[in-house]
Every structure is written in structure tokens, then in C-alpha cells.
Amino acid sequence: MKKGIIAALACALFVTAVPLTAKAWTGTPIRGYDNQENATPLTNGEAYFEEAIIEDKGYYYKFNTGAQDGVSLVSLESVVENSTASGQFTAKILDRYGSVISQQTVGGAGAAYRNDAGGRALDIMFPLNGLAKNEWYYICLSANDGNASASYPITNRLCVKFVSFLPAEGFTMKHEGNKLNFSWSNVQKANNYSTLSSFDGFCLELYADNVTKIKEIGNGGATSYSLSTTDPDLLSLGYPAKGVRIRLGCIQKYRSALEHTVTTTNCVYSNTVFVTEVVKKKTASAVSDLKYEITRVAGDGSGTVKLLGFTKTNNNIKNVKIGATVNIDGTTYKITEIDQKAFAGNKKIKTVEIGDNVTKIGTKAFDSCTSLKKITFRTRNLSSVGKNAFTNISKKTTVLSPDSKLRKKYKKLLKKKIVGGVKYKII
């Protein structure tokens, strides 16, 4: 009953005059209306206070964004004039259609409060960027003292301060080897807020399939960053099988216009956006003297390739070593196949070493390699050898296998696909 009587009295005072208080608040007294249509306008940079707040009642105010590029810094404070109260404070930012574009609620049992002249204060800050220019936006505030049996005076304070701000320019991305290299012009264009003269920090936002990963980049003096193509966050988003959107974030720290010890950070993103290239199947790539075709691209930074042969037909390479893997633009692919006629007719090859992951050798892959005299199988998983894969090579050729079991298996697998008379041995 007591709580209801006090609330009713506060309602009566609301429509008559601003009540007296023991505390001298700084700023201009104001009255917010209970609906958005009649919201009270705020002047940029001016601090206001409203006393005798009715618990859980919405108070509406509005501010105009102006014509410049920057951040609308909304600083808010709610003070319950009691040293033990556990009040709550809710603030919403709305557009002209009443849609909530940002919202915060603070306070309640166990929350952290700031002491303010014997009362308990709660602070909320909204550093708003990306708002439409020359447009009205609205603030709705509601508060309570957190006490069901007694009522304590509540005062709300607010200030909207426009901060000129432009993000860094010249953002670029280059894929170089196993790195995605980024650079930008670290030029502070317009931020004259307090003593800030440069960015406080940067970050890269990685985004794909409604998932976001943030890579923090040192301090505000940075002008470049290298991201490994095997970075766990990048791979977790499906790279390189999927395109990942990347943009530069410029991080700035702000202090409340009402209480300098209260701070928050805000990230403004550059207008330039990059999407990583999607690696597709059948993409041909040259690495050193060999040419490969991508046969599978996984969304975890792995895949498989087929070896197509030499990059040039007129070379003097005598020893061909086919590895287990190959790195193409920072992604490691398993070499699982040797293409048909990959080295057919090459008269200079003397030895061939076939890597651990090869499972298939195509038709006539080494046909007519007349100087070939040594074939070493490192793979333990060879399961398919095409017709005439090793025909018309030297009869003095030695075939080496990892062990006796595989020697027997590969001898059977190569039957009628290799010149007769070759010797089978163990590595």
C-alpha cells in the first residue's frame, strides 16, 4: 500500500512542477513524455537530469543525428538515493518507427553499482554508429529502486554527444603464399573527442554462414596484418571451400559524458569489404616443376590433388619425387592420384618415387619412359593402376615396395601394366 501511495503522489507531481531535492544535479532539468510521439528533444552535447522518476514508467526523449559522419555517444545514468538499494535501469534506442535498434538493462541483486553522493548509480552507454544522417532517433528510459516495500527517489541523467569519426581508409587484401596480407592507411580523419588523436586499436572481422570470428590487432598504430591461411578461425568458417567475408574494424574507447570513470569501446568498420576466393575442383596449379589439379576441397583447409605432370615439356629432370602433400596458396593437399599420360614419353626420367598418399596411377602414366630404371613406392594404399601405366620402360627396372606383403600385392597389381622382367624388392 505504501509503495502505491508514493507512486500516486509522484504521478501528481509529474504534471505540476519539478520537485525539490537535497542533491544539486549538474545539467538542465528535463521532463520526458510517456510516449514516443511526444518525445522531448535533446540538444547535442548538453547534459540533462530528470527527478522524481516513477518506477518502471517509460520516459521518451529524442535526438537528431545531424549531417556529419561519426558516432552518437549516448551517456545515461540512473541514481537511486539510497545506499543499499538494488535498482534496475533499462534503456532502449529506437528508430522513428519504434523499432528497437539497441537495448541494455543493468542492475538488480548482485550487480555492481557506483556510489554517487550517498546513492547508488547505474550507467549505460551507447556509442551508436551507422545511423541515418539528419534523422531523429529516440531514447526510452525506465528504472526502479529494487525495493518492494519502500520507495526511494530516483533521478535519471542523460546526454547525447556527437563525435566526428571516420574509419581508416585504403584497406587492401592480398593473397600471397600461405598468408592473407592486409594493409590500410592509419589516418585519423575527424575524431576530436577528448584528447584522442589516433585509433585505440584494430580488428579483423571474419564472417561466413552467420558465424563471426574476431581477430584482434595490437594497438592503434598498426597499418598492416598477416593472417595465415591455416588460421583456426579462418578454417572453422569453411575456408577455402567457402568464401569468408573480411572487413577492418577501427576500435575506439569512449568516456561517459556524465561520469569520466565510466568507459566503453566501439568498433566502426571500414566500408571496404573483401571475400576470400573460393577454391574449386579442377583448378590447375603449378608448384615448382610439377602441375596439379585440385580434386577435392574441404572446409577445414585440406583437400586432395591429382598430379598432371611437368609444368614444361622440355626440362632435364631425371629424378621425379612425388611427395605425400603439396602446398597450394597456403592450403595443404594430399597427392592421391597420378593422371593418365602424366609423364608418358619422357626420355630423361631415370627414377620415380611415389608418395605416401597416392592411391591411383592413371593409364599410360609412365608409358615409354625409356630411361626409367627405378620405381619406389612409398604409398601403402595403392589400389588402382591403369592400363599400360609402366609399359615400354627399361627391363632392368627395379620396383621397390615398403615391405614383403606390399611387394607381393604391387607385383600382382602391376601385372600386364609394366614391362616384363623387372625386379621387385623391399625398400
GROMACS .gro file of C-alpha atoms in nm, residues 9-380:
model
  372
    9LEU     CA    1   0.196   1.114  -0.536
   10ALA     CA    2   0.485   1.108  -0.782
   11CYS     CA    3   0.234   1.095  -1.070
   12ALA     CA    4   0.067   1.408  -0.940
   13LEU     CA    5   0.399   1.589  -0.911
   14PHE     CA    6   0.489   1.485  -1.264
   15VAL     CA    7   0.219   1.705  -1.415
   16THR     CA    8   0.275   2.004  -1.186
   17ALA     CA    9   0.631   2.107  -1.114
   18VAL     CA   10   0.985   1.972  -1.079
   19PRO     CA   11   1.023   1.869  -0.710
   20LEU     CA   12   1.299   1.997  -0.488
   21THR     CA   13   1.585   1.765  -0.397
   22ALA     CA   14   1.867   1.763  -0.150
   23LYS     CA   15   2.123   1.695  -0.425
   24ALA     CA   16   2.225   1.966  -0.672
   25TRP     CA   17   2.236   1.787  -1.005
   26THR     CA   18   2.451   1.931  -1.281
   27GLY     CA   19   2.289   1.999  -1.615
   28THR     CA   20   1.947   2.109  -1.730
   29PRO     CA   21   1.624   1.977  -1.572
   30ILE     CA   22   1.401   1.799  -1.821
   31ARG     CA   23   1.073   1.610  -1.844
   32GLY     CA   24   1.037   1.308  -2.069
   33TYR     CA   25   0.694   1.213  -2.205
   34ASP     CA   26   0.539   0.869  -2.173
   35ASN     CA   27   0.508   0.813  -2.548
   36GLN     CA   28   0.741   0.829  -2.847
   37GLU     CA   29   0.523   1.068  -3.045
   38ASN     CA   30   0.573   1.347  -2.791
   39ALA     CA   31   0.935   1.264  -2.703
   40THR     CA   32   1.132   1.554  -2.554
   41PRO     CA   33   1.411   1.679  -2.787
   42LEU     CA   34   1.771   1.689  -2.663
   43THR     CA   35   2.041   1.935  -2.766
   44ASN     CA   36   2.371   1.783  -2.876
   45GLY     CA   37   2.632   1.793  -2.600
   46GLU     CA   38   2.401   1.920  -2.327
   47ALA     CA   39   2.360   1.721  -2.004
   48TYR     CA   40   2.010   1.678  -1.856
   49PHE     CA   41   1.858   1.535  -1.541
   50GLU     CA   42   1.507   1.425  -1.454
   51GLU     CA   43   1.400   1.378  -1.092
   52ALA     CA   44   1.106   1.202  -0.930
   53ILE     CA   45   1.114   0.913  -1.174
   54ILE     CA   46   0.807   0.689  -1.149
   55GLU     CA   47   0.914   0.328  -1.120
   56ASP     CA   48   0.904   0.118  -1.438
   57LYS     CA   49   0.746   0.400  -1.636
   58GLY     CA   50   0.885   0.472  -1.982
   59TYR     CA   51   1.026   0.820  -2.044
   60TYR     CA   52   1.089   0.921  -2.406
   61TYR     CA   53   1.344   1.165  -2.548
   62LYS     CA   54   1.478   1.221  -2.898
   63PHE     CA   55   1.796   1.342  -3.067
   64ASN     CA   56   1.893   1.430  -3.422
   65THR     CA   57   2.200   1.278  -3.585
   66GLY     CA   58   2.298   1.577  -3.800
   67ALA     CA   59   2.481   1.571  -4.133
   68GLN     CA   60   2.831   1.451  -4.035
   69ASP     CA   61   2.989   1.106  -4.029
   70GLY     CA   62   3.052   0.985  -3.679
   71VAL     CA   63   2.925   0.834  -3.356
   72SER     CA   64   2.629   0.945  -3.148
   73LEU     CA   65   2.753   0.883  -2.794
   74VAL     CA   66   2.453   0.835  -2.565
   75SER     CA   67   2.554   0.859  -2.197
   76LEU     CA   68   2.292   0.759  -1.938
   77GLU     CA   69   2.279   0.732  -1.560
   78SER     CA   70   2.011   0.633  -1.309
   79VAL     CA   71   2.062   0.710  -0.939
   80VAL     CA   72   1.857   0.569  -0.652
   81GLU     CA   73   1.901   0.790  -0.346
   82ASN     CA   74   1.965   0.506  -0.105
   83SER     CA   75   2.294   0.340  -0.017
   84THR     CA   76   2.160  -0.018  -0.019
   85ALA     CA   77   1.900  -0.016  -0.296
   86SER     CA   78   1.935  -0.270  -0.579
   87GLY     CA   79   1.763  -0.077  -0.854
   88GLN     CA   80   1.736  -0.165  -1.222
   89PHE     CA   81   1.781   0.060  -1.520
   90THR     CA   82   1.669  -0.012  -1.878
   91ALA     CA   83   1.747   0.196  -2.185
   92LYS     CA   84   1.631   0.147  -2.543
   93ILE     CA   85   1.730   0.324  -2.862
   94LEU     CA   86   1.452   0.328  -3.121
   95ASP     CA   87   1.413   0.448  -3.476
   96ARG     CA   88   1.122   0.667  -3.587
   97TYR     CA   89   0.908   0.357  -3.647
   98GLY     CA   90   0.951   0.239  -3.289
   99SER     CA   91   1.182  -0.049  -3.373
  100VAL     CA   92   1.448  -0.114  -3.108
  101ILE     CA   93   1.797  -0.086  -3.257
  102SER     CA   94   1.985  -0.126  -2.928
  103GLN     CA   95   1.891  -0.207  -2.571
  104GLN     CA   96   2.056  -0.256  -2.232
  105THR     CA   97   1.937  -0.344  -1.882
  106VAL     CA   98   2.167  -0.313  -1.581
  107GLY     CA   99   2.135  -0.354  -1.203
  108GLY     CA  100   1.943  -0.589  -0.979
  109ALA     CA  101   2.055  -0.811  -0.694
  110GLY     CA  102   2.430  -0.878  -0.705
  111ALA     CA  103   2.502  -0.614  -0.967
  112ALA     CA  104   2.787  -0.365  -0.943
  113TYR     CA  105   2.683  -0.011  -0.850
  114ARG     CA  106   2.870   0.316  -0.844
  115ASN     CA  107   2.846   0.540  -0.538
  116ASP     CA  108   2.701   0.883  -0.615
  117ALA     CA  109   2.666   1.118  -0.318
  118GLY     CA  110   2.520   0.852  -0.091
  119GLY     CA  111   2.305   0.697  -0.362
  120ARG     CA  112   2.366   0.403  -0.593
  121ALA     CA  113   2.421   0.479  -0.962
  122LEU     CA  114   2.388   0.264  -1.271
  123ASP     CA  115   2.546   0.365  -1.602
  124ILE     CA  116   2.464   0.279  -1.963
  125MET     CA  117   2.647   0.395  -2.274
  126PHE     CA  118   2.554   0.358  -2.640
  127PRO     CA  119   2.825   0.455  -2.891
  128LEU     CA  120   2.599   0.448  -3.199
  129ASN     CA  121   2.744   0.448  -3.547
  130GLY     CA  122   2.582   0.378  -3.883
  131LEU     CA  123   2.272   0.582  -3.803
  132ALA     CA  124   2.098   0.767  -4.083
  133LYS     CA  125   2.201   1.131  -4.121
  134ASN     CA  126   1.965   1.415  -4.028
  135GLU     CA  127   1.729   1.166  -3.867
  136TRP     CA  128   1.550   1.161  -3.531
  137TYR     CA  129   1.621   0.870  -3.300
  138TYR     CA  130   1.455   0.803  -2.969
  139ILE     CA  131   1.561   0.706  -2.617
  140CYS     CA  132   1.325   0.528  -2.380
  141LEU     CA  133   1.432   0.503  -2.014
  142SER     CA  134   1.272   0.312  -1.727
  143ALA     CA  135   1.402   0.247  -1.377
  144ASN     CA  136   1.307   0.111  -1.034
  145ASP     CA  137   1.462   0.113  -0.689
  146GLY     CA  138   1.451  -0.266  -0.646
  147ASN     CA  139   1.261  -0.245  -0.317
  148ALA     CA  140   0.912  -0.393  -0.289
  149SER     CA  141   0.825  -0.237   0.046
  150ALA     CA  142   0.973   0.113   0.036
  151SER     CA  143   1.023   0.386  -0.224
  152TYR     CA  144   1.337   0.588  -0.278
  153PRO     CA  145   1.383   0.890  -0.504
  154ILE     CA  146   1.517   0.809  -0.849
  155THR     CA  147   1.690   1.054  -1.081
  156ASN     CA  148   1.788   0.984  -1.438
  157ARG     CA  149   2.059   1.174  -1.621
  158LEU     CA  150   2.132   1.177  -1.993
  159CYS     CA  151   2.350   1.338  -2.256
  160VAL     CA  152   2.387   1.277  -2.630
  161LYS     CA  153   2.715   1.393  -2.775
  162PHE     CA  154   2.802   1.365  -3.143
  163VAL     CA  155   3.160   1.253  -3.203
  164SER     CA  156   3.301   1.309  -3.551
  165PHE     CA  157   3.467   0.989  -3.664
  166LEU     CA  158   3.575   0.816  -3.985
  167PRO     CA  159   3.731   0.469  -4.003
  168ALA     CA  160   4.074   0.405  -4.154
  169GLU     CA  161   4.099   0.418  -4.532
  170GLY     CA  162   4.284   0.231  -4.805
  171PHE     CA  163   4.202  -0.117  -4.673
  172THR     CA  164   4.354  -0.382  -4.903
  173MET     CA  165   4.392  -0.761  -4.906
  174LYS     CA  166   4.645  -0.970  -5.098
  175HIS     CA  167   4.674  -1.348  -5.101
  176GLU     CA  168   5.047  -1.417  -5.101
  177GLY     CA  169   5.158  -1.776  -5.049
  178ASN     CA  170   5.020  -1.906  -4.721
  179LYS     CA  171   4.924  -1.560  -4.599
  180LEU     CA  172   4.639  -1.317  -4.643
  181ASN     CA  173   4.813  -0.981  -4.611
  182PHE     CA  174   4.614  -0.672  -4.517
  183SER     CA  175   4.714  -0.306  -4.513
  184TRP     CA  176   4.540   0.027  -4.454
  185SER     CA  177   4.607   0.396  -4.406
  186ASN     CA  178   4.604   0.473  -4.035
  187VAL     CA  179   4.484   0.830  -4.071
  188GLN     CA  180   4.264   0.977  -3.800
  189LYS     CA  181   4.026   1.183  -4.008
  190ALA     CA  182   3.788   1.360  -3.775
  191ASN     CA  183   3.781   1.230  -3.418
  192ASN     CA  184   3.823   1.532  -3.192
  193TYR     CA  185   3.660   1.368  -2.891
  194SER     CA  186   3.853   1.444  -2.569
  195THR     CA  187   4.227   1.403  -2.639
  196LEU     CA  188   4.204   1.116  -2.885
  197SER     CA  189   4.427   1.164  -3.186
  198SER     CA  190   4.456   0.810  -3.322
  199PHE     CA  191   4.273   0.482  -3.320
  200ASP     CA  192   4.288   0.280  -3.000
  201GLY     CA  193   4.306  -0.050  -3.185
  202PHE     CA  194   4.202  -0.255  -3.485
  203CYS     CA  195   4.046  -0.592  -3.554
  204LEU     CA  196   3.954  -0.811  -3.847
  205GLU     CA  197   3.602  -0.946  -3.865
  206LEU     CA  198   3.577  -1.286  -4.035
  207TYR     CA  199   3.225  -1.389  -4.132
  208ALA     CA  200   3.059  -1.682  -4.308
  209ASP     CA  201   2.730  -1.870  -4.270
  210ASN     CA  202   2.607  -1.643  -3.986
  211VAL     CA  203   2.919  -1.711  -3.779
  212THR     CA  204   3.160  -1.430  -3.686
  213LYS     CA  205   3.520  -1.456  -3.567
  214ILE     CA  206   3.722  -1.156  -3.448
  215LYS     CA  207   4.099  -1.126  -3.480
  216GLU     CA  208   4.239  -0.856  -3.251
  217ILE     CA  209   4.520  -0.645  -3.399
  218GLY     CA  210   4.750  -0.480  -3.147
  219ASN     CA  211   4.720  -0.108  -3.094
  220GLY     CA  212   4.610   0.189  -3.295
  221GLY     CA  213   4.949   0.241  -3.457
  222ALA     CA  214   4.923  -0.071  -3.674
  223THR     CA  215   4.892  -0.034  -4.051
  224SER     CA  216   4.919  -0.396  -4.160
  225TYR     CA  217   4.838  -0.753  -4.055
  226SER     CA  218   4.908  -1.101  -4.190
  227LEU     CA  219   4.659  -1.383  -4.144
  228SER     CA  220   4.777  -1.738  -4.200
  229THR     CA  221   4.566  -1.941  -4.440
  230THR     CA  222   4.579  -2.216  -4.177
  231ASP     CA  223   4.445  -1.991  -3.902
  232PRO     CA  224   4.197  -2.198  -3.693
  233ASP     CA  225   3.929  -1.927  -3.702
  234LEU     CA  226   3.956  -1.895  -4.080
  235LEU     CA  227   3.937  -2.271  -4.129
  236SER     CA  228   3.643  -2.303  -3.890
  237LEU     CA  229   3.442  -2.082  -4.128
  238GLY     CA  230   3.495  -2.323  -4.417
  239TYR     CA  231   3.795  -2.167  -4.590
  240PRO     CA  232   3.899  -2.228  -4.866
  241ALA     CA  233   3.592  -2.423  -4.980
  242LYS     CA  234   3.374  -2.128  -4.880
  243GLY     CA  235   3.418  -1.756  -4.923
  244VAL     CA  236   3.486  -1.571  -4.598
  245ARG     CA  237   3.391  -1.203  -4.572
  246ILE     CA  238   3.663  -0.991  -4.413
  247ARG     CA  239   3.647  -0.627  -4.304
  248LEU     CA  240   3.861  -0.396  -4.091
  249GLY     CA  241   3.730  -0.272  -3.758
  250CYS     CA  242   3.855   0.054  -3.603
  251ILE     CA  243   3.824   0.036  -3.225
  252GLN     CA  244   3.779   0.349  -3.015
  253LYS     CA  245   3.741   0.396  -2.639
  254TYR     CA  246   3.488   0.648  -2.510
  255ARG     CA  247   3.418   0.801  -2.170
  256SER     CA  248   3.072   0.881  -2.044
  257ALA     CA  249   2.982   1.248  -2.080
  258LEU     CA  250   2.827   1.222  -1.730
  259GLU     CA  251   3.098   1.032  -1.540
  260HIS     CA  252   3.454   1.015  -1.674
  261THR     CA  253   3.538   0.689  -1.493
  262VAL     CA  254   3.271   0.507  -1.696
  263THR     CA  255   3.404   0.388  -2.031
  264THR     CA  256   3.307   0.171  -2.325
  265THR     CA  257   3.458   0.073  -2.658
  266ASN     CA  258   3.310   0.087  -3.004
  267CYS     CA  259   3.415  -0.065  -3.333
  268VAL     CA  260   3.347   0.113  -3.661
  269TYR     CA  261   3.404  -0.098  -3.971
  270SER     CA  262   3.559   0.017  -4.295
  271ASN     CA  263   3.339   0.047  -4.600
  272THR     CA  264   3.573  -0.179  -4.799
  273VAL     CA  265   3.488  -0.550  -4.768
  274PHE     CA  266   3.674  -0.849  -4.911
  275VAL     CA  267   3.561  -1.207  -4.967
  276THR     CA  268   3.821  -1.480  -4.991
  277GLU     CA  269   3.841  -1.667  -5.319
  278VAL     CA  270   3.661  -1.999  -5.323
  279VAL     CA  271   3.892  -2.277  -5.441
  280LYS     CA  272   3.703  -2.506  -5.678
  281LYS     CA  273   3.764  -2.856  -5.808
  282LYS     CA  274   3.957  -2.891  -6.133
  283THR     CA  275   4.160  -2.579  -6.057
  284ALA     CA  276   4.509  -2.631  -6.202
  285SER     CA  277   4.811  -2.507  -6.008
  286ALA     CA  278   5.186  -2.526  -6.065
  287VAL     CA  279   5.425  -2.584  -5.776
  288SER     CA  280   5.795  -2.591  -5.856
  289ASP     CA  281   5.827  -2.809  -6.168
  290LEU     CA  282   5.505  -3.006  -6.126
  291LYS     CA  283   5.147  -2.928  -6.219
  292TYR     CA  284   4.845  -3.037  -6.013
  293GLU     CA  285   4.468  -3.038  -6.043
  294ILE     CA  286   4.257  -2.998  -5.729
  295THR     CA  287   4.017  -3.291  -5.693
  296ARG     CA  288   3.865  -3.214  -5.354
  297VAL     CA  289   3.841  -2.904  -5.137
  298ALA     CA  290   3.740  -2.950  -4.775
  299GLY     CA  291   3.607  -2.678  -4.547
  300ASP     CA  292   3.888  -2.731  -4.298
  301GLY     CA  293   4.187  -2.619  -4.501
  302SER     CA  294   4.261  -2.958  -4.657
  303GLY     CA  295   4.190  -3.144  -4.979
  304THR     CA  296   4.334  -3.368  -5.249
  305VAL     CA  297   4.505  -3.319  -5.584
  306LYS     CA  298   4.592  -3.516  -5.894
  307LEU     CA  299   4.942  -3.485  -6.039
  308LEU     CA  300   4.917  -3.385  -6.405
  309GLY     CA  301   5.287  -3.394  -6.495
  310PHE     CA  302   5.565  -3.142  -6.551
  311THR     CA  303   5.489  -2.775  -6.595
  312LYS     CA  304   5.719  -2.775  -6.900
  313THR     CA  305   5.776  -3.048  -7.153
  314ASN     CA  306   6.135  -2.955  -7.231
  315ASN     CA  307   6.309  -2.996  -6.897
  316ASN     CA  308   6.607  -3.202  -6.784
  317ILE     CA  309   6.460  -3.350  -6.466
  318LYS     CA  310   6.586  -3.706  -6.421
  319ASN     CA  311   6.456  -3.788  -6.075
  320VAL     CA  312   6.086  -3.740  -6.005
  321LYS     CA  313   5.987  -3.733  -5.638
  322ILE     CA  314   5.612  -3.727  -5.578
  323GLY     CA  315   5.556  -3.617  -5.221
  324ALA     CA  316   5.278  -3.702  -4.978
  325THR     CA  317   5.135  -3.350  -4.993
  326VAL     CA  318   5.171  -3.022  -5.177
  327ASN     CA  319   5.103  -2.670  -5.054
  328ILE     CA  320   4.899  -2.456  -5.291
  329ASP     CA  321   4.830  -2.096  -5.184
  330GLY     CA  322   4.869  -2.188  -4.819
  331THR     CA  323   4.644  -2.495  -4.827
  332THR     CA  324   4.796  -2.842  -4.789
  333TYR     CA  325   4.656  -3.102  -5.028
  334LYS     CA  326   4.723  -3.476  -5.030
  335ILE     CA  327   4.859  -3.606  -5.360
  336THR     CA  328   4.632  -3.906  -5.420
  337GLU     CA  329   4.645  -3.963  -5.795
  338ILE     CA  330   4.879  -3.953  -6.093
  339ASP     CA  331   4.696  -3.856  -6.411
  340GLN     CA  332   4.686  -4.063  -6.727
  341LYS     CA  333   4.984  -3.995  -6.955
  342ALA     CA  334   5.125  -3.764  -6.687
  343PHE     CA  335   5.487  -3.840  -6.785
  344ALA     CA  336   5.433  -4.057  -7.090
  345GLY     CA  337   5.711  -4.042  -7.350
  346ASN     CA  338   5.963  -3.864  -7.128
  347LYS     CA  339   6.307  -3.999  -7.220
  348LYS     CA  340   6.503  -3.835  -6.938
  349ILE     CA  341   6.335  -3.966  -6.623
  350LYS     CA  342   6.555  -4.228  -6.453
  351THR     CA  343   6.390  -4.266  -6.112
  352VAL     CA  344   6.040  -4.215  -5.972
  353GLU     CA  345   5.938  -4.203  -5.606
  354ILE     CA  346   5.562  -4.230  -5.547
  355GLY     CA  347   5.440  -4.061  -5.228
  356ASP     CA  348   5.259  -4.193  -4.922
  357ASN     CA  349   4.907  -4.085  -5.023
  358VAL     CA  350   4.889  -4.200  -5.385
  359THR     CA  351   4.607  -4.449  -5.437
  360LYS     CA  352   4.568  -4.437  -5.814
  361ILE     CA  353   4.801  -4.428  -6.115
  362GLY     CA  354   4.638  -4.347  -6.445
  363THR     CA  355   4.659  -4.520  -6.782
  364LYS     CA  356   4.998  -4.480  -6.956
  365ALA     CA  357   5.116  -4.250  -6.676
  366PHE     CA  358   5.483  -4.350  -6.735
  367ASP     CA  359   5.449  -4.526  -7.069
  368SER     CA  360   5.759  -4.507  -7.290
  369CYS     CA  361   5.980  -4.351  -7.021
  370THR     CA  362   6.268  -4.549  -7.173
  371SER     CA  363   6.536  -4.430  -6.925
  372LEU     CA  364   6.330  -4.522  -6.616
  373LYS     CA  365   6.514  -4.786  -6.411
  374LYS     CA  366   6.391  -4.739  -6.053
  375ILE     CA  367   6.039  -4.709  -5.915
  376THR     CA  368   5.997  -4.658  -5.540
  377PHE     CA  369   5.653  -4.693  -5.384
  378ARG     CA  370   5.623  -4.505  -5.052
  379THR     CA  371   5.250  -4.542  -5.055
  380ARG     CA  372   5.092  -4.830  -4.870
   0.00000   0.00000   0.00000
